Amino acid sequence: MKDNYNIKTNPPELSSEQISKHQDFDALFAKFQEAEIPPNGETADSTPVRSINEEKKLSPIFKYGTGALMAVAASVLLVFMIRQSMSNGNFIVPTDQINEVYALQAPMPSIQKPYANLVVTEAEKGETLNYESGSKIIVPASAFVDETGKPVKGKVDIQYREFNDHVDMFLAGVPKEIDKHQNLQSVGMMEIQGFQDGKAVYLSMDKTLEVELQGKVAANIPTSDLKVYVYGKQEDTWEYSAADNVEVLAASTINGTSAGNNGNNASNTLAASKTTEELIQEAKRTLARSQPKQPIKPGVGENMQVFDFDINIEEFPELAAYNQKVQLMASADQMSEGIFDTLWNSMELTGLGDDKYNMELIYETNEGNIVRTFEVYPAIENTDRANKVYLEQLEEYNIRMEQWEADVLVEVQDMREQEAIADNGDWKEIVNRFKINRFGLWNCGKEIEFENALKVNANFVDENGAAIAVNKLFVTNKDKQLYYFAPNTANKSTAELKYEATAENKIWALTEQNELLVANDSAPKGESVSFQMRSVGIVKTEEDIRNVLTF
């Protein structure tokens, strides 16, 4: 093999990039020392390496095999790969959450509702956060990750705010375009974000935050079918998340005082009312007609006397399924020989429930009637067929009974709500309980159907009757707690508007210069409706907006 080596005695200085490629010299040297140098002449493919000849001095020749060189190179690569793996970790990047990051487009950024900064002191331990409204956010241990999926430790800042009515949602720029965004009612809405040292954090894929969101719902709106939605930026829609677990706390009148106790604390009112057990019993009585009937188990009970009796199956259809003769049984202590020896003139069977009947036997004499009364039960012969029928009916009964008991709890909730809105309360104070798996905008409510909605061509005029251009048109429906804005109204004096004319509405608009216009009244003109818009001017405070937009 020819010695074609290009050896430079004064190589140029290495760059920082070159140094970083092989910066772990200690590990490399340690691997080199561990490498086994084969004895002279035993290496199949050895290469003589000559020292650099400086000042005509020749250093001794040494040699080592290419196998050793490859072993050292492999060790360098292995060490590099191990270190790189340790630095990255086996983390799941929260790509979906990163793609959903967005910022609401507030129409008046200077007066939108500010965020509260809630602090999780040690993310690795978790914490319960309390908001000024009484809402709570329960953060479990190790709930947060960074953009690489790495767990976040230490202090985390939670930016949080709630939107309690149409004014809050309007000022924040909540996406609620009519029809496009499902016409969602809102009985509680909140926005939540997380940061550490100014950088966004996300929720770990296996963690959720528990939210207890304070809210209120109109007294005429049932809470049993409320749901939880989260806004999805990519699809620009509200995505269903889960059913809303609602607790009704109290009712309040229009001026905010609690109903049912002359304005006293609502909890005192509820405490003085029926207990949960009393409400359950009342609900069971209300739903008694729909309660499933437990099938009769074949066989005879202990210390029971069985006797034959002709039973009309049409009067007792629950016995027909056994398709065999049904007898009666009564406590042996009630029976005597005279009972069976007497020819009774008449008999009545009255159902008492739970497969128990009252049996009345009447014997007529000149001196008066002799009456004997017993509690009797159907007795079904213990056969294979009877037991098969029983087991089939028992399985069906258990399923129906489970559903009935769930209906009882719904009835209890309805009774609590009725109790809470006594004395004509206008609002029910509630707690919405749900879990979130990502930061963002969350809403509690349900999709609303416009039963009596008008779809009209709206014209907008000023107080003198002249056409006036609006940039965006907004509507809120008090009866349904619904807020939305109309599409395609940019700088036009007409728009297609959908609303319930019979409901109590507020309609307002912003001009291109952010001048606030409020509809005074409307006048139909054929298939179009003309709205007279009153100018409020360019408002600068939330108080000014509430003065004109609050019902």
PDB file of C-alpha atoms in Angstrom, residues 323 359 439 447 481:
ATOM      1  CA  ASN A 323     -98.534 -19.262  30.671  1.00  0.00           C
ATOM      2  CA  MET A 359    -108.199 -10.260  49.378  1.00  0.00           C
ATOM      3  CA  PHE A 439     -56.383  26.251  26.581  1.00  0.00           C
ATOM      4  CA  GLU A 447     -77.677  25.311  20.290  1.00  0.00           C
ATOM      5  CA  GLN A 481     -79.406  34.424  26.377  1.00  0.00           C
TER       6      GLN A 481
END
